mmCIF file of C-alpha atoms in Angstrom:
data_model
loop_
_atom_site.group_PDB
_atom_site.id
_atom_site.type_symbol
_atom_site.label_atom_id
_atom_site.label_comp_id
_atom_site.label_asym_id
_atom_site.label_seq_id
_atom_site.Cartn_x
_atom_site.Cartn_y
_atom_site.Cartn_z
ATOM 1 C CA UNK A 1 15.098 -5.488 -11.262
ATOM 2 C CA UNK A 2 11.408 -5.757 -10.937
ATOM 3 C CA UNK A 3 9.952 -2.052 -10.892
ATOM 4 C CA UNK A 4 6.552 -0.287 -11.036
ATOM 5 C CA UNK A 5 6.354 3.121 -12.781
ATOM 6 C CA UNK A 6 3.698 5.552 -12.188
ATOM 7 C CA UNK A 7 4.899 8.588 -14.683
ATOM 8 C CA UNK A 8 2.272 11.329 -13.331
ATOM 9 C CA UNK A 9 2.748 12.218 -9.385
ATOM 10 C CA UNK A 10 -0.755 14.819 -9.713
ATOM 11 C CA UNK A 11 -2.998 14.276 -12.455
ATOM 12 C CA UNK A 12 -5.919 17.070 -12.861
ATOM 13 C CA UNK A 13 -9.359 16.491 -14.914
ATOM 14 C CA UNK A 14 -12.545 17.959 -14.953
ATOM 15 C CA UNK A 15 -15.522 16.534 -13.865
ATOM 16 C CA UNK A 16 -17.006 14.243 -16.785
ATOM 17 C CA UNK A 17 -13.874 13.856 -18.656
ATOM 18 C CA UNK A 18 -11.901 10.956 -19.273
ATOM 19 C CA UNK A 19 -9.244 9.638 -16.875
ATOM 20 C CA UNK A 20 -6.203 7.398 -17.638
ATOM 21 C CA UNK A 21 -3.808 6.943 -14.437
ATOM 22 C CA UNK A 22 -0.636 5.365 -16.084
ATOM 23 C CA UNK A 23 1.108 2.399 -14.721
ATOM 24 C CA UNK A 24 4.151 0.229 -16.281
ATOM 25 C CA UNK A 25 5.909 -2.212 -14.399
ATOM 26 C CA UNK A 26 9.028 -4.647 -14.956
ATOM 27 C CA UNK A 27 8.906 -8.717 -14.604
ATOM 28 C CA UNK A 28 9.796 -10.501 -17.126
ATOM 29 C CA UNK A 29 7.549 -13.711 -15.439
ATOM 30 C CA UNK A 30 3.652 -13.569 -15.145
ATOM 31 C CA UNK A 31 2.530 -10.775 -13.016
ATOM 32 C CA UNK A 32 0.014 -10.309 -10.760
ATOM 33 C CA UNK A 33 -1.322 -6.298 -10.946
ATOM 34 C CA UNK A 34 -3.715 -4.370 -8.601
ATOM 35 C CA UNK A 35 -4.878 -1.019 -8.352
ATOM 36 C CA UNK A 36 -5.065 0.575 -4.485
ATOM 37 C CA UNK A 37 -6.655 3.893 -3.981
ATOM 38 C CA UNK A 38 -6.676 6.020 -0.921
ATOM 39 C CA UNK A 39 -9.146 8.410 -0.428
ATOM 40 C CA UNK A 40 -8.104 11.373 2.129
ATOM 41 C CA UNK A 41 -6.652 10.660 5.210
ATOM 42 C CA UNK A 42 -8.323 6.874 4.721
ATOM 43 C CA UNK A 43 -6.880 3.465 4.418
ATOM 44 C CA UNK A 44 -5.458 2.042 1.631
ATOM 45 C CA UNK A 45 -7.818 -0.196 -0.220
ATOM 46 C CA UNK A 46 -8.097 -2.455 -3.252
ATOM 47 C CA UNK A 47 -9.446 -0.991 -6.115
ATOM 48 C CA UNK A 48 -9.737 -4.029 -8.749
ATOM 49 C CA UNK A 49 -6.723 -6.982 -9.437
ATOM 50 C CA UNK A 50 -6.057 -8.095 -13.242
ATOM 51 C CA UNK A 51 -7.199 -11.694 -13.010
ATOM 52 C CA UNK A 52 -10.653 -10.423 -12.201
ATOM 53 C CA UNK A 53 -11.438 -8.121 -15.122
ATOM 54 C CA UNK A 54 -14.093 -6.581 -13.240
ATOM 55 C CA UNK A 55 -15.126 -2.980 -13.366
ATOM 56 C CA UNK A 56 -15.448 -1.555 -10.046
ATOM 57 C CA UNK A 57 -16.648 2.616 -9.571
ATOM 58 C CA UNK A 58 -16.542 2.645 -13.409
ATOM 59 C CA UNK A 59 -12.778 2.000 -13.628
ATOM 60 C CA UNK A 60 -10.740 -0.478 -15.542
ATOM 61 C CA UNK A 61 -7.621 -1.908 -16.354
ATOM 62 C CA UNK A 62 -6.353 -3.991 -18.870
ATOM 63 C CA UNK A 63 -3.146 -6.004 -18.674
ATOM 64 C CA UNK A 64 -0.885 -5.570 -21.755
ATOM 65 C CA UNK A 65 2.110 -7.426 -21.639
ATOM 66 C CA UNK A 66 3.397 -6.387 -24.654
ATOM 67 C CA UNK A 67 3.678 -3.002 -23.215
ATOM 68 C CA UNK A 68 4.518 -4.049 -19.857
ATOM 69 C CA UNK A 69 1.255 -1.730 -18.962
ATOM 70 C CA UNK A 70 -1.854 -1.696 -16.439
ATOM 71 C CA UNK A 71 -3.333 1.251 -16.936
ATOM 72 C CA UNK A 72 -6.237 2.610 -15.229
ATOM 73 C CA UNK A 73 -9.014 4.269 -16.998
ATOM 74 C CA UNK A 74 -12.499 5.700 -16.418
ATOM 75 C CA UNK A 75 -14.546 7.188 -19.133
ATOM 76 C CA UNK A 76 -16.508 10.084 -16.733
ATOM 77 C CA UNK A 77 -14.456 11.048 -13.973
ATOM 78 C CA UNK A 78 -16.506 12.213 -10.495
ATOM 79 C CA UNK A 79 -15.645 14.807 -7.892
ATOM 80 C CA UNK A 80 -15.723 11.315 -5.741
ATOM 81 C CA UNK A 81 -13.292 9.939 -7.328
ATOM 82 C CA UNK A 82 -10.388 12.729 -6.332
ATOM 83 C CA UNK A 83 -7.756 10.567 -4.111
ATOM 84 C CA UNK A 84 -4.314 8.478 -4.391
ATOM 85 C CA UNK A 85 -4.044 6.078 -6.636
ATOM 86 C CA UNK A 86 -1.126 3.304 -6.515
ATOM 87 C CA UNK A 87 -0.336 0.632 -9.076
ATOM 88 C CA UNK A 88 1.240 -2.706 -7.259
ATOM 89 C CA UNK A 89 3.052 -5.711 -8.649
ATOM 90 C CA UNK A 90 3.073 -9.187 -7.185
ATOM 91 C CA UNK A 91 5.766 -11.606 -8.230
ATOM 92 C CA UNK A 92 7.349 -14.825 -6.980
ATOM 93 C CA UNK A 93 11.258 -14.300 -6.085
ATOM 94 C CA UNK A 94 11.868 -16.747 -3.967
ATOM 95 C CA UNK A 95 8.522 -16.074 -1.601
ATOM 96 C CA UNK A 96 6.445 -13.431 -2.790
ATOM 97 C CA UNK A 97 7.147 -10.013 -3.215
ATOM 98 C CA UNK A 98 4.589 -6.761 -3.427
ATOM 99 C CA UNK A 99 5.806 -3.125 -5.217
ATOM 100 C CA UNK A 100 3.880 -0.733 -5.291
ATOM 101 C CA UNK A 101 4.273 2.268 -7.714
ATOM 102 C CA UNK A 102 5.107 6.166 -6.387
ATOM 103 C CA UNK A 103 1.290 7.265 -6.572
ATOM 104 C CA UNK A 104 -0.428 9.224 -8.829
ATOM 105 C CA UNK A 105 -2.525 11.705 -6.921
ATOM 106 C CA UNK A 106 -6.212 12.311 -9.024
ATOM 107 C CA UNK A 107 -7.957 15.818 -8.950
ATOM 108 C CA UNK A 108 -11.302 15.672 -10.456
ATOM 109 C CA UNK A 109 -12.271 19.496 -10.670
ATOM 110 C CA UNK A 110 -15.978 20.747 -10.605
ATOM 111 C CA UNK B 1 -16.290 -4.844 12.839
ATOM 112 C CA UNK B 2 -12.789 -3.611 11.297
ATOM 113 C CA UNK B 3 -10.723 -6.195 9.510
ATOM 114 C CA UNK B 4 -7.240 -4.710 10.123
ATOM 115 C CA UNK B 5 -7.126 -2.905 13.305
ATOM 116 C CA UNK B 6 -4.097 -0.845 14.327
ATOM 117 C CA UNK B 7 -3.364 1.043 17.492
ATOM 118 C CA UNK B 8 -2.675 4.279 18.599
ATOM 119 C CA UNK B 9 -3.703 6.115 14.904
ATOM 120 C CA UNK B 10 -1.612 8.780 16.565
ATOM 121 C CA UNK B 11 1.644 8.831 17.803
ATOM 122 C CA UNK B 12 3.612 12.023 18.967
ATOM 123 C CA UNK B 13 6.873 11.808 21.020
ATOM 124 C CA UNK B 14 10.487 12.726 21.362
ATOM 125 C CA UNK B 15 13.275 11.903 19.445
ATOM 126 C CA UNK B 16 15.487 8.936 21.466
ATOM 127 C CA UNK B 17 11.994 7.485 22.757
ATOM 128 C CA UNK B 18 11.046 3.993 21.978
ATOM 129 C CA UNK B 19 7.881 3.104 20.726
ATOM 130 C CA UNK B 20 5.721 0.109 19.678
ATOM 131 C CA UNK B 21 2.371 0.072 17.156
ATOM 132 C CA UNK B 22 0.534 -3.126 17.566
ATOM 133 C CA UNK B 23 -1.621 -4.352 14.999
ATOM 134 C CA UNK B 24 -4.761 -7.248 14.871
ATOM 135 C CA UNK B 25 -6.441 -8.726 12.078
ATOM 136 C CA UNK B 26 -9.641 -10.976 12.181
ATOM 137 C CA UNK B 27 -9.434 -11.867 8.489
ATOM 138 C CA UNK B 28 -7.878 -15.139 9.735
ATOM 139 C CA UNK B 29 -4.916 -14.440 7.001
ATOM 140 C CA UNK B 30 -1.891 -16.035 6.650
ATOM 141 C CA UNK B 31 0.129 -13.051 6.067
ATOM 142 C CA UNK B 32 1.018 -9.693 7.436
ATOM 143 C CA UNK B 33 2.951 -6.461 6.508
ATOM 144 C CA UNK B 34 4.647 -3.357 7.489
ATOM 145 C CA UNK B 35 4.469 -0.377 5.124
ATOM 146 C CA UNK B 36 5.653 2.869 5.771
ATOM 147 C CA UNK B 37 4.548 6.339 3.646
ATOM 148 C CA UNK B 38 6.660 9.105 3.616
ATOM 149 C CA UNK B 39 5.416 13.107 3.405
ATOM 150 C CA UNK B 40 5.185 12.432 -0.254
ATOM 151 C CA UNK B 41 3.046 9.603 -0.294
ATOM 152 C CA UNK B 42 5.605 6.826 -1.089
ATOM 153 C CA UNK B 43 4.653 3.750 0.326
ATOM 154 C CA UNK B 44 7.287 1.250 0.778
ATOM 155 C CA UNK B 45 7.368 -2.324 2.256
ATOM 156 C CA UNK B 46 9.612 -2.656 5.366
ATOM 157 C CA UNK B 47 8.334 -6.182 6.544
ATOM 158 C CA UNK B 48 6.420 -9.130 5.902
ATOM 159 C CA UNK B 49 5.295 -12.335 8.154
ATOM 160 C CA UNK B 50 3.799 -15.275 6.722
ATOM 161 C CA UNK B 51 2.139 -17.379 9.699
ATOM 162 C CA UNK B 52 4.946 -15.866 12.411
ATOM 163 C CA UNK B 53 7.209 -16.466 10.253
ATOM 164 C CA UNK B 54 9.515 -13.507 8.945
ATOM 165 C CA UNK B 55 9.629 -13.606 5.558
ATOM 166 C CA UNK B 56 10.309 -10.140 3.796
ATOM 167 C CA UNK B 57 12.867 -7.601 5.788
ATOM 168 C CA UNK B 58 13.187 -4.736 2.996
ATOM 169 C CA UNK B 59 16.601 -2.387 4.337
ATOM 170 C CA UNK B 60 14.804 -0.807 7.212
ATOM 171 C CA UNK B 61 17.473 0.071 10.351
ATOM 172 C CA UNK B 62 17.665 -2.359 13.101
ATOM 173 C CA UNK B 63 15.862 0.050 15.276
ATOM 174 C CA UNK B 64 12.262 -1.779 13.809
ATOM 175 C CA UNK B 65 12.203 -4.415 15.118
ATOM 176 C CA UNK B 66 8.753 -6.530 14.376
ATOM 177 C CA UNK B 67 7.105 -9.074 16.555
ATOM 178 C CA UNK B 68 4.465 -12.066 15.920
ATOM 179 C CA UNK B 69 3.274 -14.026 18.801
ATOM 180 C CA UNK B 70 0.781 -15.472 16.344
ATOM 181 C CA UNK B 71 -0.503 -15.099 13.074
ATOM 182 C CA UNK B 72 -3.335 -13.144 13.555
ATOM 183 C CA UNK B 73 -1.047 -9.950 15.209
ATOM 184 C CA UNK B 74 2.106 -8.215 13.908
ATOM 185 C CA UNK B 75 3.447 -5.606 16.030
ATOM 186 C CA UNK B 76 6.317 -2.834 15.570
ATOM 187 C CA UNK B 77 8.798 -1.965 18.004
ATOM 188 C CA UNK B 78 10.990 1.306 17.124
ATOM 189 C CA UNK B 79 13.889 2.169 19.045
ATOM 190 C CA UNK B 80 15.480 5.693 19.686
ATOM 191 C CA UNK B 81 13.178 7.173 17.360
ATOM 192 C CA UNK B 82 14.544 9.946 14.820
ATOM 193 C CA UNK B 83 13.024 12.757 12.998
ATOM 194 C CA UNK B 84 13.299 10.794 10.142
ATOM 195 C CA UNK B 85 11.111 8.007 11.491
ATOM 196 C CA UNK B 86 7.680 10.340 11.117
ATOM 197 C CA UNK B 87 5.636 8.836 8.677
ATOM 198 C CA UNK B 88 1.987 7.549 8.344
ATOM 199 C CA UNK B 89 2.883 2.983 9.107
ATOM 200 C CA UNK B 90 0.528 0.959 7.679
ATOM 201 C CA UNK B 91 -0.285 -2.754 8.674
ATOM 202 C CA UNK B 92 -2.137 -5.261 6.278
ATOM 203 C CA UNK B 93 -2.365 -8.821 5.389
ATOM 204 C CA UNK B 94 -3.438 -11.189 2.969
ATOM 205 C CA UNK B 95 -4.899 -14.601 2.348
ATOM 206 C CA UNK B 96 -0.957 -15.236 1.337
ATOM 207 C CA UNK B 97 1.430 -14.311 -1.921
ATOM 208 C CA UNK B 98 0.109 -12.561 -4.849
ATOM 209 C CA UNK B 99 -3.636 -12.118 -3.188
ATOM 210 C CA UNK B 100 -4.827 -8.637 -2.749
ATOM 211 C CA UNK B 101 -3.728 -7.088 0.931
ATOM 212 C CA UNK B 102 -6.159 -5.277 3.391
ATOM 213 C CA UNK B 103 -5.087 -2.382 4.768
ATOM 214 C CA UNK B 104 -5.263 -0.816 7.964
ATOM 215 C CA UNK B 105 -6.157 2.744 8.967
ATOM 216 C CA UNK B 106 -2.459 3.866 9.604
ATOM 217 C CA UNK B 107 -0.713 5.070 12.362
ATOM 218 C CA UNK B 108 1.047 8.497 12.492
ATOM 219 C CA UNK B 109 3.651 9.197 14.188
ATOM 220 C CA UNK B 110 5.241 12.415 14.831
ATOM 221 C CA UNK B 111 8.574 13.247 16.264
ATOM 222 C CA UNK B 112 8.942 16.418 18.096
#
């Protein structure tokens, strides 16, 4: 069954240190893979998609299918950046379906 | 000018009551979900409508009941509510499958 895994429910860092929010999914097809993130009490809002590649608020993610992986990363992590962060899959199964991972929530200490 | 619009953002009421949370968006998207997040943050699909057309309906008791009287709205009804029903609902949509969704501001509702 397809599945999204997001191993760490709280993650803690300091300010300036690295972050790396795990995500690992399972489809054995072509995926499609997006980062959400929900800052307090706010909507739910895209954070960046796999096809794009793009860097947005100093975050990536790289698609490794060998892994079955999408993890996000950021090299300095900001007070800012404290909030939810979810890991979805998009897959074809019949119509499309969306998953979205448990949540990992991101404390970025001072 | 908000994309995804949902109303009330608050919701408190008695158990047995029946409520509805509508839901607008001016995105001029093809489809439109129901999500509902738990006290823990889960967030888990209940329905989806593709151009009034109901085409995800994850195991969610027949007590939601969702409406679409045309593509741009997706509403949800909620019969004799339960203490297990309060949760933060979310509404988006999407250009269609596998495209990024758009999210609106929740609604929480809180059973006494």
């Amino acid at each position: 069954a397809q599945r999204v895994t997001q191993p760490e429910k709280l993650l803690s860092v300091f300010k300036g240190a690295p972050v790396e929010l795990k995500c690992n999914y399972s489809y054995s097809g072509s995926p499609e893979l997006f980062w959400y993130v929900q800052y307090s009490r706010q909507r739910l809002q895209l954070l960046l998609r796999h096809i794009s590649r793009e860097s947005i608020k100093g975050f990536t993610a790289d698609l490794n299918k060998g892994e079955t992986s999408f993890h996000l990363k950021k090299p300095f992590a900001q007070e800012e950046d404290s909030a939810m962060y979810y890991c979805a899959l998009s897959f074809t199964s019949g119509t499309y379906k969306y998953i979205f991972g448990t949540g990992t929530r991101l404390k970025v200490l001072a | 000018d908000t994309a995804v619009s949902q109303t009330p953002k608050y919701l408190v009421t008695q158990m047995g009551n029946d409520k509805s949370i509508k839901c607008e968006q001016n995105l001029g998207h093809d489809t439109m979900y129901w999500y509902k997040q738990d006290s823990k943050k889960f967030l888990k699909i209940m329905f989806s409508y593709n151009n009034k057309e109901l085409i995800i309906n994850e195991t969610v008791p027949n007590r939601f009941s969702p409406k679409s009287p045309d593509k741009a709205h997706l509403n949800l009804h909620i019969n004799s509510l339960e203490l297990g029903d309060s949760a933060v609902y979310f509404c988006a949509s999407s250009p269609g499958g596998g495209q990024p969704q758009h999210f609106g501001d929740g609604t929480r509702l809180s059973i006494l």
